mmCIF file of C-alpha atoms in Angstrom:
data_model
loop_
_atom_site.group_PDB
_atom_site.id
_atom_site.type_symbol
_atom_site.label_atom_id
_atom_site.label_comp_id
_atom_site.label_asym_id
_atom_site.label_seq_id
_atom_site.Cartn_x
_atom_site.Cartn_y
_atom_site.Cartn_z
ATOM 1 C CA ASP A 742 -6.166 2.033 -16.753
ATOM 2 C CA VAL A 743 -7.564 5.505 -16.268
ATOM 3 C CA LYS A 744 -5.048 8.292 -16.537
ATOM 4 C CA VAL A 745 -5.630 11.311 -14.313
ATOM 5 C CA THR A 746 -3.500 14.330 -15.136
ATOM 6 C CA GLN A 747 -2.963 17.314 -12.884
ATOM 7 C CA SER A 748 -1.703 20.373 -14.703
ATOM 8 C CA SER A 749 1.036 21.420 -12.253
ATOM 9 C CA ARG A 750 3.416 19.384 -10.110
ATOM 10 C CA TYR A 751 4.534 22.369 -8.002
ATOM 11 C CA LEU A 752 2.864 25.726 -7.508
ATOM 12 C CA VAL A 753 3.882 28.727 -5.415
ATOM 13 C CA LYS A 754 1.302 31.445 -4.780
ATOM 14 C CA ARG A 755 0.942 34.464 -2.535
ATOM 15 C CA THR A 756 -1.654 34.969 0.175
ATOM 16 C CA GLY A 757 -4.866 36.385 -1.257
ATOM 17 C CA GLU A 758 -4.292 35.147 -4.815
ATOM 18 C CA LYS A 759 -6.969 33.218 -6.677
ATOM 19 C CA VAL A 760 -5.625 29.759 -7.513
ATOM 20 C CA PHE A 761 -6.875 27.232 -10.056
ATOM 21 C CA LEU A 762 -5.869 23.582 -9.889
ATOM 22 C CA GLU A 763 -6.800 21.645 -13.001
ATOM 23 C CA CYS A 764 -7.456 17.938 -13.369
ATOM 24 C CA VAL A 765 -8.269 15.937 -16.492
ATOM 25 C CA GLN A 766 -9.175 12.242 -16.825
ATOM 26 C CA ASP A 767 -8.904 10.301 -20.062
ATOM 27 C CA MET A 768 -11.740 7.824 -19.434
ATOM 28 C CA ASP A 769 -15.469 8.305 -19.189
ATOM 29 C CA HIS A 770 -15.794 8.173 -15.416
ATOM 30 C CA GLU A 771 -18.733 9.975 -13.882
ATOM 31 C CA ASN A 772 -17.143 10.648 -10.507
ATOM 32 C CA MET A 773 -14.245 12.937 -9.742
ATOM 33 C CA PHE A 774 -12.743 14.009 -6.417
ATOM 34 C CA TRP A 775 -10.366 16.502 -4.875
ATOM 35 C CA TYR A 776 -8.414 15.476 -1.768
ATOM 36 C CA ARG A 777 -5.648 17.178 0.137
ATOM 37 C CA GLN A 778 -2.891 15.255 1.853
ATOM 38 C CA ASP A 779 -1.215 16.586 4.986
ATOM 39 C CA PRO A 780 1.313 14.866 7.284
ATOM 40 C CA GLY A 781 -0.401 13.143 10.181
ATOM 41 C CA LEU A 782 -3.853 13.727 8.710
ATOM 42 C CA GLY A 783 -3.869 11.486 5.648
ATOM 43 C CA LEU A 784 -6.124 12.344 2.720
ATOM 44 C CA ARG A 785 -9.164 14.502 3.350
ATOM 45 C CA LEU A 786 -11.985 15.006 0.863
ATOM 46 C CA ILE A 787 -12.563 18.604 -0.223
ATOM 47 C CA TYR A 788 -15.215 18.303 -2.967
ATOM 48 C CA PHE A 789 -16.509 15.691 -5.335
ATOM 49 C CA SER A 790 -18.661 15.575 -8.431
ATOM 50 C CA TYR A 791 -20.708 12.710 -9.840
ATOM 51 C CA ASP A 792 -21.866 14.422 -13.009
ATOM 52 C CA VAL A 793 -21.192 17.448 -15.166
ATOM 53 C CA LYS A 794 -22.191 20.669 -13.401
ATOM 54 C CA MET A 795 -22.881 18.693 -10.221
ATOM 55 C CA LYS A 796 -20.812 19.116 -7.077
ATOM 56 C CA GLU A 797 -20.960 17.967 -3.498
ATOM 57 C CA LYS A 798 -19.073 19.194 -0.443
ATOM 58 C CA GLY A 799 -16.656 16.817 1.151
ATOM 59 C CA ASP A 800 -15.334 16.948 4.680
ATOM 60 C CA ILE A 801 -13.292 20.175 4.409
ATOM 61 C CA PRO A 802 -14.832 22.433 1.720
ATOM 62 C CA GLU A 803 -14.238 25.762 3.464
ATOM 63 C CA GLY A 804 -12.135 28.129 1.390
ATOM 64 C CA TYR A 805 -12.549 26.078 -1.785
ATOM 65 C CA SER A 806 -14.919 25.835 -4.722
ATOM 66 C CA VAL A 807 -15.004 23.575 -7.783
ATOM 67 C CA SER A 808 -16.069 23.633 -11.394
ATOM 68 C CA ARG A 809 -17.049 20.781 -13.678
ATOM 69 C CA GLU A 810 -18.105 22.121 -17.056
ATOM 70 C CA LYS A 811 -17.018 18.998 -18.972
ATOM 71 C CA LYS A 812 -17.055 15.378 -17.901
ATOM 72 C CA GLU A 813 -13.299 14.940 -18.208
ATOM 73 C CA ARG A 814 -12.253 18.111 -16.353
ATOM 74 C CA PHE A 815 -12.627 18.955 -12.666
ATOM 75 C CA SER A 816 -11.107 22.170 -11.334
ATOM 76 C CA LEU A 817 -10.417 23.162 -7.753
ATOM 77 C CA ILE A 818 -10.483 26.884 -6.988
ATOM 78 C CA LEU A 819 -9.003 28.674 -4.017
ATOM 79 C CA GLU A 820 -10.817 32.004 -4.074
ATOM 80 C CA SER A 821 -8.299 33.740 -1.809
ATOM 81 C CA ALA A 822 -5.337 31.550 -0.957
ATOM 82 C CA SER A 823 -4.193 31.381 2.657
ATOM 83 C CA THR A 824 -1.091 29.859 4.237
ATOM 84 C CA ASN A 825 -3.120 27.050 5.810
ATOM 85 C CA GLN A 826 -3.973 25.882 2.303
ATOM 86 C CA THR A 827 -0.348 24.922 1.705
ATOM 87 C CA SER A 828 -0.679 21.218 0.986
ATOM 88 C CA MET A 829 -0.472 18.369 -1.528
ATOM 89 C CA TYR A 830 -3.636 18.319 -3.629
ATOM 90 C CA LEU A 831 -4.722 15.066 -5.232
ATOM 91 C CA CYS A 832 -7.371 14.653 -7.895
ATOM 92 C CA ALA A 833 -9.060 11.279 -8.429
ATOM 93 C CA ALA A 834 -11.583 9.698 -10.773
ATOM 94 C CA GLY A 835 -13.530 6.444 -10.719
ATOM 95 C CA GLU A 836 -16.886 4.697 -10.850
ATOM 96 C CA ASN A 837 -16.639 3.132 -7.411
ATOM 97 C CA GLU A 838 -14.289 3.038 -4.454
ATOM 98 C CA LYS A 839 -11.306 1.917 -6.542
ATOM 99 C CA LEU A 840 -10.170 5.388 -7.453
ATOM 100 C CA PHE A 841 -7.455 6.451 -9.859
ATOM 101 C CA PHE A 842 -5.356 9.328 -8.609
ATOM 102 C CA GLY A 843 -3.254 11.944 -10.320
ATOM 103 C CA SER A 844 0.357 12.546 -9.237
ATOM 104 C CA GLY A 845 -0.626 15.536 -7.128
ATOM 105 C CA THR A 846 0.076 19.264 -7.012
ATOM 106 C CA GLN A 847 2.249 20.541 -4.166
ATOM 107 C CA LEU A 848 0.896 24.023 -3.466
ATOM 108 C CA SER A 849 2.836 26.470 -1.314
ATOM 109 C CA VAL A 850 1.077 29.661 -0.237
ATOM 110 C CA LEU A 851 3.507 32.327 0.986
ATOM 111 C CA ASP B 180 -12.743 13.424 14.506
ATOM 112 C CA GLN B 181 -10.579 10.779 12.836
ATOM 113 C CA GLN B 182 -12.979 7.991 11.833
ATOM 114 C CA VAL B 183 -10.206 5.880 10.311
ATOM 115 C CA LYS B 184 -6.990 5.609 12.300
ATOM 116 C CA GLN B 185 -3.608 4.170 11.512
ATOM 117 C CA ASN B 186 -1.803 4.451 14.809
ATOM 118 C CA SER B 187 1.639 3.421 13.563
ATOM 119 C CA PRO B 188 3.243 6.246 11.544
ATOM 120 C CA SER B 189 6.020 3.943 10.398
ATOM 121 C CA LEU B 190 7.067 0.301 10.201
ATOM 122 C CA SER B 191 10.459 -1.176 9.380
ATOM 123 C CA VAL B 192 10.781 -4.792 8.214
ATOM 124 C CA GLN B 193 13.506 -7.050 6.860
ATOM 125 C CA GLU B 194 13.173 -8.336 3.301
ATOM 126 C CA GLY B 195 11.456 -11.733 3.208
ATOM 127 C CA ARG B 196 9.653 -11.238 6.522
ATOM 128 C CA ILE B 197 6.002 -10.399 7.069
ATOM 129 C CA SER B 198 4.756 -6.814 7.182
ATOM 130 C CA ILE B 199 1.573 -6.179 9.155
ATOM 131 C CA LEU B 200 -0.117 -2.811 8.833
ATOM 132 C CA ASN B 201 -3.052 -2.021 11.100
ATOM 133 C CA CYS B 202 -6.109 0.184 10.825
ATOM 134 C CA ASP B 203 -8.989 0.934 13.199
ATOM 135 C CA TYR B 204 -12.297 2.612 12.440
ATOM 136 C CA THR B 205 -15.062 4.072 14.566
ATOM 137 C CA ASN B 206 -17.991 4.515 12.156
ATOM 138 C CA SER B 207 -20.134 1.361 12.200
ATOM 139 C CA MET B 208 -21.736 2.472 8.915
ATOM 140 C CA PHE B 209 -18.513 1.670 7.059
ATOM 141 C CA ASP B 210 -19.002 -1.503 5.043
ATOM 142 C CA TYR B 211 -16.228 -1.475 2.455
ATOM 143 C CA PHE B 212 -12.531 -1.122 3.140
ATOM 144 C CA LEU B 213 -9.528 -0.554 0.914
ATOM 145 C CA TRP B 214 -5.773 -0.227 1.052
ATOM 146 C CA TYR B 215 -3.914 2.190 -1.181
ATOM 147 C CA LYS B 216 -0.160 2.387 -1.695
ATOM 148 C CA LYS B 217 1.659 5.634 -2.423
ATOM 149 C CA TYR B 218 5.207 6.111 -3.717
ATOM 150 C CA PRO B 219 6.896 9.538 -3.488
ATOM 151 C CA ALA B 220 5.915 11.908 -6.300
ATOM 152 C CA GLU B 221 3.061 9.610 -7.372
ATOM 153 C CA GLY B 222 -0.620 9.453 -6.542
ATOM 154 C CA PRO B 223 -2.004 6.628 -4.391
ATOM 155 C CA THR B 224 -2.811 3.400 -6.241
ATOM 156 C CA PHE B 225 -5.431 0.865 -5.247
ATOM 157 C CA LEU B 226 -3.964 -2.279 -3.691
ATOM 158 C CA ILE B 227 -6.666 -4.500 -2.216
ATOM 159 C CA SER B 228 -10.163 -4.244 -0.766
ATOM 160 C CA ILE B 229 -12.620 -6.144 1.398
ATOM 161 C CA SER B 230 -16.358 -6.026 1.881
ATOM 162 C CA SER B 231 -17.838 -6.248 5.371
ATOM 163 C CA ILE B 232 -19.500 -9.556 4.456
ATOM 164 C CA LYS B 233 -16.042 -11.150 4.372
ATOM 165 C CA ASP B 234 -13.306 -11.459 6.958
ATOM 166 C CA LYS B 235 -10.393 -12.132 4.614
ATOM 167 C CA ASN B 236 -9.360 -11.297 1.086
ATOM 168 C CA GLU B 237 -6.165 -12.460 -0.565
ATOM 169 C CA ASP B 238 -4.328 -11.250 -3.657
ATOM 170 C CA GLY B 239 -0.909 -12.742 -4.181
ATOM 171 C CA ARG B 240 1.431 -11.568 -1.438
ATOM 172 C CA PHE B 241 -1.227 -9.260 0.021
ATOM 173 C CA THR B 242 -3.978 -10.315 2.423
ATOM 174 C CA VAL B 243 -6.451 -8.075 4.186
ATOM 175 C CA PHE B 244 -8.198 -9.247 7.356
ATOM 176 C CA LEU B 245 -11.337 -7.630 8.758
ATOM 177 C CA ASN B 246 -12.543 -7.981 12.347
ATOM 178 C CA LYS B 247 -15.912 -6.229 12.420
ATOM 179 C CA SER B 248 -16.535 -6.693 16.124
ATOM 180 C CA ALA B 249 -13.244 -4.969 16.922
ATOM 181 C CA LYS B 250 -13.628 -2.465 14.074
ATOM 182 C CA HIS B 251 -10.143 -3.389 12.976
ATOM 183 C CA LEU B 252 -8.492 -4.382 9.740
ATOM 184 C CA SER B 253 -4.962 -5.325 8.866
ATOM 185 C CA LEU B 254 -2.881 -5.732 5.735
ATOM 186 C CA HIS B 255 -0.355 -8.567 5.628
ATOM 187 C CA ILE B 256 2.441 -8.592 3.076
ATOM 188 C CA VAL B 257 4.297 -11.901 2.771
ATOM 189 C CA PRO B 258 7.107 -11.998 1.869
ATOM 190 C CA SER B 259 8.001 -8.325 2.045
ATOM 191 C CA GLN B 260 10.179 -6.910 -0.733
ATOM 192 C CA PRO B 261 12.179 -3.654 -0.934
ATOM 193 C CA GLY B 262 9.818 -2.482 -3.680
ATOM 194 C CA ASP B 263 6.989 -2.570 -1.142
ATOM 195 C CA SER B 264 8.545 0.416 0.633
ATOM 196 C CA ALA B 265 5.869 3.108 0.382
ATOM 197 C CA VAL B 266 3.155 4.871 2.344
ATOM 198 C CA TYR B 267 0.099 2.698 2.899
ATOM 199 C CA PHE B 268 -3.314 4.282 3.430
ATOM 200 C CA CYS B 269 -6.315 2.499 4.826
ATOM 201 C CA ALA B 270 -9.682 3.791 3.540
ATOM 202 C CA ALA B 271 -13.336 3.099 4.229
ATOM 203 C CA SER B 272 -16.707 3.854 2.706
ATOM 204 C CA ALA B 273 -20.324 3.539 3.790
ATOM 205 C CA ASN B 274 -22.976 2.003 1.514
ATOM 206 C CA GLY B 275 -20.235 0.268 -0.423
ATOM 207 C CA GLY B 276 -20.779 0.304 -4.136
ATOM 208 C CA THR B 277 -23.254 3.158 -4.014
ATOM 209 C CA SER B 278 -21.246 5.840 -2.279
ATOM 210 C CA TYR B 279 -19.754 7.160 -5.506
ATOM 211 C CA GLY B 280 -16.275 6.430 -4.176
ATOM 212 C CA LYS B 281 -16.498 8.838 -1.249
ATOM 213 C CA LEU B 282 -13.709 7.514 0.934
ATOM 214 C CA THR B 283 -12.480 8.303 4.423
ATOM 215 C CA PHE B 284 -8.733 7.762 4.717
ATOM 216 C CA GLY B 285 -6.417 7.035 7.607
ATOM 217 C CA GLN B 286 -3.236 8.981 8.295
ATOM 218 C CA GLY B 287 -0.986 6.527 6.496
ATOM 219 C CA THR B 288 1.872 4.229 7.574
ATOM 220 C CA ILE B 289 5.334 4.499 6.055
ATOM 221 C CA LEU B 290 6.633 0.983 5.369
ATOM 222 C CA THR B 291 10.361 0.504 4.872
ATOM 223 C CA VAL B 292 11.594 -2.915 3.774
ATOM 224 C CA HIS B 293 15.338 -3.355 4.250
ATOM 225 C CA PRO B 294 17.315 -5.653 1.930
#
């Protein structure tokens, strides 16, 4: 099975800080995704990428950007963190709809 | 605009009985549906899926039913086991197989199976 690793399990940042969330997959999957999970809202797609240096906006891209310089690594960037970006962030990889998810990063913005 | 809805936030079931989790969708372009299971402190894992050309798909104790006219799908777990206690997410995609895995998820249902 694909292993998707997110660099931090918990992260606490201050409002206005620039935040990097890193994700690495150990298989050769083209497609990678960033979701956030919030109570009562489920998982919502922030950005996805289907090739190196390619990126597509998901349903809630505002306040976020991404970087995919290498096939195995997909980074989510919060340019200026805000309290409404406190959430669980989940990275995923896969070739089709059967995605493999990382364990998530719980980000708290104070 | 929630295109995939799981209207029951939680479900409690006795071990050995059937668990039925429900999901409704509004986008008629959706043609591929999946269920994911999520344990605390872990990412969601794929459980079972169904294409819109079918109305039922079975995998061991898990069966997914699709009613296209009602835009409704359900996940049946028989018999339920305590290890099935988790959050279950329904998900859907349009242009199944070519959408690069771009999924729309429901809110999730917390299933608790009591011994």
